[in-house]
């Protein structure tokens, strides 16, 4: 087990999860991300998926010695990471509803 890598990754995952829970429950987003985020709850779910992915990669990549388990665990973490990135990207898109006026 490589503690010098695992501990910071898990702490980072906890910070991301706390920010995600704040976005899901209260709609609060960090001040640096407020402008591009259109749907805070969806952004929070993306952050929670990213936190789970980081924990999955840290646990399976650093703490298991079985090669098959390590490969499938880190692959699962990678798929979750890509899913979280896609959910965060979708949360930044506009909803497509126009306000006022008719389309020409």
Coordinates of N, CA, C and O in Angstrom, one line a residue:
X1 N 0.8 -1.2 0.0 CA 0.0 0.0 0.0 C 0.9 1.2 0.0 O 1.8 1.3 0.8
X2 N 0.6 2.1 -0.9 CA 1.3 3.4 -1.0 C 0.5 4.5 -0.3 O -0.3 5.2 -0.9
X3 N 0.8 4.7 1.0 CA 0.0 5.6 1.8 C 0.2 7.1 1.3 O -0.7 7.9 1.4
X4 N 1.4 7.4 0.8 CA 1.7 8.8 0.4 C 0.9 9.2 -0.8 O 0.8 10.3 -1.1
X5 N 0.4 8.2 -1.6 CA -0.5 8.5 -2.7 C -2.0 8.4 -2.3 O -2.8 9.2 -2.8
X6 N -2.3 7.4 -1.5 CA -3.7 7.1 -1.2 C -4.3 8.1 -0.3 O -5.5 8.5 -0.5
X7 N -3.6 8.6 0.7 CA -4.2 9.5 1.6 C -4.6 10.9 1.0 O -5.7 11.3 1.1
X8 N -3.7 11.5 0.2 CA -4.1 12.7 -0.5 C -5.3 12.5 -1.5 O -6.1 13.4 -1.6
X9 N -5.3 11.4 -2.2 CA -6.4 11.2 -3.1 C -7.7 11.0 -2.4 O -8.7 11.6 -2.8
X10 N -7.7 10.3 -1.3 CA -8.9 10.1 -0.5 C -9.4 11.4 0.1 O -10.6 11.8 0.1
X11 N -8.5 12.3 0.6 CA -8.8 13.6 1.1 C -9.4 14.5 0.0 O -10.4 15.2 0.2
X12 N -8.8 14.4 -1.2 CA -9.3 15.2 -2.3 C -10.7 14.7 -2.7 O -11.6 15.5 -3.0
X13 N -10.9 13.4 -2.7 CA -12.3 12.9 -3.0 C -13.3 13.3 -1.9 O -14.4 13.6 -2.3
X14 N -12.9 13.4 -0.7 CA -13.8 13.9 0.4 C -14.2 15.3 0.2 O -15.3 15.7 0.4
X15 N -13.2 16.2 -0.2 CA -13.5 17.6 -0.5 C -14.5 17.7 -1.7 O -15.4 18.5 -1.7
X16 N -14.2 16.9 -2.7 CA -15.1 17.0 -3.9 C -16.5 16.5 -3.5 O -17.5 17.1 -4.0
X17 N -16.6 15.4 -2.7 CA -17.9 14.9 -2.3 C -18.6 16.0 -1.4 O -19.8 16.1 -1.6
X18 N -17.9 16.7 -0.6 CA -18.6 17.7 0.2 C -19.1 18.8 -0.6 O -20.2 19.3 -0.4
X19 N -18.3 19.2 -1.6 CA -18.8 20.3 -2.6 C -20.0 19.8 -3.4 O -20.9 20.5 -3.6
X20 N -19.9 18.5 -3.8 CA -21.1 17.9 -4.5 C -22.3 17.9 -3.7 O -23.4 18.1 -4.2
X21 N -22.2 17.5 -2.4 CA -23.4 17.5 -1.5 C -24.0 18.8 -1.3 O -25.2 19.0 -1.2
X22 N -23.1 19.8 -1.2 CA -23.6 21.2 -1.1 C -24.4 21.6 -2.3 O -25.4 22.3 -2.2
X23 N -23.9 21.2 -3.5 CA -24.6 21.6 -4.7 C -25.9 20.8 -4.9 O -26.9 21.4 -5.4
X24 N -25.9 19.6 -4.5 CA -27.2 18.8 -4.6 C -28.2 19.3 -3.6 O -29.4 19.4 -4.0
X25 N -27.8 19.5 -2.4 CA -28.8 19.8 -1.3 C -29.2 21.3 -1.3 O -30.4 21.6 -1.2
X26 N -28.3 22.2 -1.5 CA -28.5 23.6 -1.3 C -28.5 24.4 -2.6 O -28.8 25.6 -2.7
X27 N -27.9 23.8 -3.7 CA -27.7 24.5 -4.9 C -26.5 25.4 -4.9 O -26.4 26.3 -5.7
X28 N -25.6 25.2 -3.9 CA -24.4 26.1 -3.7 C -23.3 25.5 -4.5 O -22.9 24.3 -4.5
X29 N -22.6 26.4 -5.3 CA -21.5 26.0 -6.1 C -20.3 27.0 -5.7 O -20.5 28.1 -5.3
X30 N -19.1 26.5 -5.8 CA -17.9 27.3 -5.4 C -17.9 28.6 -6.2 O -18.4 28.6 -7.4
X31 N -17.5 29.7 -5.7 CA -17.5 31.0 -6.4 C -16.8 31.0 -7.7 O -17.2 31.7 -8.6
X32 N -15.8 30.2 -7.9 CA -15.1 30.2 -9.2 C -15.8 29.4 -10.2 O -15.5 29.6 -11.4
X33 N -16.8 28.6 -9.9 CA -17.6 27.9 -10.9 C -19.0 28.4 -11.0 O -19.8 27.8 -11.8
X34 N -19.4 29.4 -10.4 CA -20.8 29.8 -10.4 C -21.2 30.3 -11.8 O -22.4 30.1 -12.2
X35 N -20.4 31.0 -12.5 CA -20.8 31.6 -13.8 C -21.1 30.5 -14.9 O -22.1 30.6 -15.5
X36 N -20.2 29.5 -15.1 CA -20.5 28.6 -16.2 C -21.6 27.5 -15.8 O -22.2 26.9 -16.7
X37 N -21.9 27.3 -14.5 CA -22.8 26.3 -14.1 C -24.3 26.7 -14.3 O -24.6 27.7 -13.7
X38 N -25.0 26.0 -15.1 CA -26.4 26.4 -15.3 C -27.4 25.5 -14.4 O -28.4 26.0 -14.0
X39 N -27.0 24.3 -14.1 CA -27.8 23.4 -13.2 C -27.0 22.9 -12.1 O -26.3 21.9 -12.2
X40 N -27.1 23.5 -10.9 CA -26.2 23.2 -9.8 C -26.4 21.8 -9.3 O -25.5 21.1 -8.8
X41 N -27.7 21.3 -9.3 CA -27.9 19.9 -8.7 C -27.3 18.9 -9.6 O -26.7 17.9 -9.1
X42 N -27.4 19.0 -10.9 CA -26.7 18.1 -11.8 C -25.2 18.2 -11.7 O -24.5 17.1 -11.7
X43 N -24.7 19.4 -11.5 CA -23.3 19.5 -11.3 C -22.8 18.8 -10.0 O -21.8 18.2 -9.9
X44 N -23.6 18.9 -9.0 CA -23.3 18.2 -7.7 C -23.3 16.7 -7.9 O -22.4 16.0 -7.3
X45 N -24.3 16.1 -8.6 CA -24.2 14.7 -8.9 C -23.0 14.3 -9.7 O -22.4 13.3 -9.4
X46 N -22.6 15.1 -10.6 CA -21.3 14.9 -11.3 C -20.1 14.8 -10.4 O -19.2 14.0 -10.5
X47 N -20.1 15.8 -9.4 CA -19.0 15.8 -8.5 C -19.0 14.6 -7.6 O -18.0 14.0 -7.2
X48 N -20.2 14.1 -7.2 CA -20.3 12.9 -6.3 C -19.8 11.7 -7.1 O -19.1 10.8 -6.5
X49 N -20.1 11.6 -8.4 CA -19.6 10.5 -9.2 C -18.1 10.5 -9.3 O -17.4 9.5 -9.2
X50 N -17.6 11.7 -9.5 CA -16.1 11.9 -9.6 C -15.5 11.5 -8.3 O -14.4 10.9 -8.3
X51 N -16.1 11.8 -7.1 CA -15.5 11.5 -5.8 C -15.5 9.9 -5.6 O -14.5 9.4 -5.2
X52 N -16.6 9.3 -6.0 CA -16.6 7.8 -6.0 C -15.6 7.2 -6.9 O -14.9 6.2 -6.5
X53 N -15.4 7.8 -8.1 CA -14.4 7.3 -9.0 C -13.0 7.4 -8.4 O -12.2 6.5 -8.5
X54 N -12.7 8.5 -7.8 CA -11.4 8.7 -7.2 C -11.1 7.7 -6.0 O -10.0 7.1 -5.9
X55 N -12.1 7.5 -5.2 CA -12.0 6.5 -4.1 C -11.8 5.1 -4.7 O -11.0 4.3 -4.2
X56 N -12.6 4.8 -5.7 CA -12.5 3.5 -6.4 C -11.1 3.2 -6.9 O -10.5 2.2 -6.7
X57 N -10.5 4.2 -7.6 CA -9.2 4.1 -8.1 C -8.1 4.0 -7.0 O -7.2 3.3 -7.2
X58 N -8.3 4.8 -6.0 CA -7.3 4.7 -4.9 C -7.4 3.4 -4.2 O -6.3 2.8 -3.9
X59 N -8.6 2.9 -3.9 CA -8.7 1.6 -3.2 C -8.1 0.5 -4.0 O -7.3 -0.3 -3.6
X60 N -8.6 0.3 -5.3 CA -8.2 -0.8 -6.1 C -6.8 -0.6 -6.7 O -6.1 -1.6 -6.9
X61 N -6.4 0.6 -7.0 CA -5.1 0.8 -7.6 C -4.0 0.7 -6.6 O -2.9 0.3 -7.0
X62 N -4.2 1.2 -5.4 CA -3.1 1.3 -4.5 C -3.1 0.3 -3.3 O -2.1 0.0 -2.7
X63 N -4.3 -0.3 -3.0 CA -4.4 -1.1 -1.8 C -4.6 -2.6 -2.1 O -4.6 -3.3 -1.1
X64 N -4.8 -3.0 -3.3 CA -5.0 -4.4 -3.5 C -3.8 -5.0 -4.2 O -3.1 -4.3 -5.0
X65 N -3.5 -6.2 -4.0 CA -2.3 -6.8 -4.6 C -2.7 -7.8 -5.7 O -1.8 -8.2 -6.5
X66 N -3.9 -8.2 -5.8 CA -4.4 -9.1 -6.8 C -4.5 -8.3 -8.2 O -5.1 -7.3 -8.2
X67 N -3.8 -8.8 -9.2 CA -3.8 -8.1 -10.5 C -5.1 -8.0 -11.1 O -5.5 -6.9 -11.6
X68 N -5.9 -9.1 -11.1 CA -7.2 -9.0 -11.8 C -8.2 -8.0 -11.1 O -8.9 -7.2 -11.7
X69 N -8.2 -8.1 -9.8 CA -9.0 -7.1 -9.0 C -8.6 -5.7 -9.2 O -9.4 -4.8 -9.4
X70 N -7.3 -5.5 -9.3 CA -6.8 -4.1 -9.5 C -7.2 -3.6 -10.8 O -7.6 -2.4 -11.0
X71 N -7.0 -4.4 -11.9 CA -7.4 -4.0 -13.2 C -8.9 -3.7 -13.4 O -9.2 -2.6 -13.9
X72 N -9.7 -4.5 -12.9 CA -11.2 -4.3 -13.0 C -11.6 -3.1 -12.1 O -12.5 -2.3 -12.5
X73 N -11.0 -3.0 -10.9 CA -11.3 -1.8 -10.1 C -10.9 -0.5 -10.6 O -11.7 0.5 -10.6
X74 N -9.7 -0.4 -11.2 CA -9.3 0.9 -11.8 C -10.1 1.1 -13.1 O -10.3 2.3 -13.4
X75 N -10.4 0.1 -13.8 CA -11.2 0.3 -15.0 C -12.6 0.8 -14.6 O -13.1 1.8 -15.3
X76 N -13.2 0.3 -13.6 CA -14.5 0.8 -13.1 C -14.4 2.3 -12.7 O -15.2 3.1 -13.0
X77 N -13.3 2.6 -12.0 CA -13.0 4.0 -11.5 C -12.9 4.9 -12.7 O -13.4 6.0 -12.7
X78 N -12.2 4.4 -13.8 CA -12.0 5.2 -15.0 C -13.4 5.5 -15.7 O -13.6 6.6 -16.2
X79 N -14.2 4.5 -15.8 CA -15.5 4.6 -16.4 C -16.4 5.6 -15.6 O -17.0 6.5 -16.2
X80 N -16.3 5.5 -14.3 CA -17.0 6.5 -13.4 C -16.5 7.9 -13.6 O -17.3 8.8 -13.6
X81 N -15.2 8.0 -13.7 CA -14.6 9.3 -13.9 C -15.1 10.0 -15.2 O -15.4 11.2 -15.2
X82 N -15.1 9.2 -16.3 CA -15.6 9.8 -17.6 C -17.1 10.1 -17.5 O -17.5 11.2 -18.0
X83 N -17.8 9.3 -16.8 CA -19.3 9.6 -16.6 C -19.4 10.9 -15.8 O -20.3 11.7 -16.1
X84 N -18.7 11.1 -14.7 CA -18.7 12.3 -13.9 C -18.4 13.5 -14.7 O -19.0 14.6 -14.6
X85 N -17.4 13.4 -15.6 CA -17.0 14.5 -16.5 C -18.1 14.9 -17.4 O -18.4 16.0 -17.7
X86 N -18.7 13.8 -18.0 CA -19.9 14.1 -18.9 C -21.0 14.7 -18.2 O -21.7 15.7 -18.8
X87 N -21.3 14.3 -17.0 CA -22.4 14.9 -16.2 C -22.1 16.4 -15.9 O -23.0 17.2 -16.0
X88 N -20.9 16.7 -15.5 CA -20.5 18.0 -15.3 C -20.6 18.9 -16.5 O -21.0 20.0 -16.5
X89 N -20.2 18.3 -17.7 CA -20.3 19.1 -18.9 C -21.7 19.3 -19.3 O -22.0 20.4 -19.8
X90 N -22.6 18.4 -19.1 CA -24.0 18.6 -19.3 C -24.6 19.7 -18.4 O -25.5 20.5 -18.8
X91 N -24.1 19.8 -17.2 CA -24.6 20.8 -16.3 C -24.3 22.2 -16.7 O -24.9 23.2 -16.2
X92 N -23.3 22.4 -17.6 CA -22.9 23.7 -18.0 C -23.6 24.2 -19.2 O -23.5 25.3 -19.6
X93 N -24.4 23.3 -19.9 CA -25.1 23.6 -21.1 C -26.4 24.4 -20.7 O -27.0 24.2 -19.6
X94 N -26.8 25.2 -21.6 CA -28.1 25.9 -21.4 C -29.2 24.9 -21.7 O -29.1 23.9 -22.3
X95 N -30.4 25.3 -21.1 CA -31.6 24.4 -21.3 C -32.2 24.5 -22.6 O -33.0 23.6 -23.0
X96 N -32.0 25.5 -23.4 CA -32.6 25.7 -24.7 C -33.9 26.4 -24.7 O -34.5 26.6 -25.7
X97 N -34.4 26.9 -23.5 CA -35.7 27.6 -23.5 C -35.4 29.1 -23.8 O -34.5 29.7 -23.1
X98 N -36.1 29.6 -24.7 CA -35.9 31.0 -25.0 C -36.8 31.9 -24.1 O -37.9 31.5 -23.9
X99 N -36.3 33.0 -23.8 CA -37.1 33.9 -23.0 C -37.5 35.1 -23.8 O -36.6 35.9 -24.3
X100 N -38.8 35.3 -23.9 CA -39.3 36.5 -24.6 C -39.1 36.5 -26.1 O -38.2 35.9 -26.6
X101 N -40.0 37.1 -26.8 CA -39.9 37.2 -28.3 C -40.2 35.9 -29.0 O -40.1 34.8 -28.4
X102 N -40.6 36.0 -30.2 CA -40.8 34.8 -31.1 C -39.6 34.6 -32.0 O -39.0 35.6 -32.4
X103 N -39.4 33.4 -32.4 CA -38.4 33.1 -33.3 C -38.8 33.6 -34.7 O -40.0 33.4 -35.1
X104 N -37.9 34.1 -35.5 CA -38.3 34.6 -36.8 C -38.6 33.5 -37.8 O -38.3 32.4 -37.7

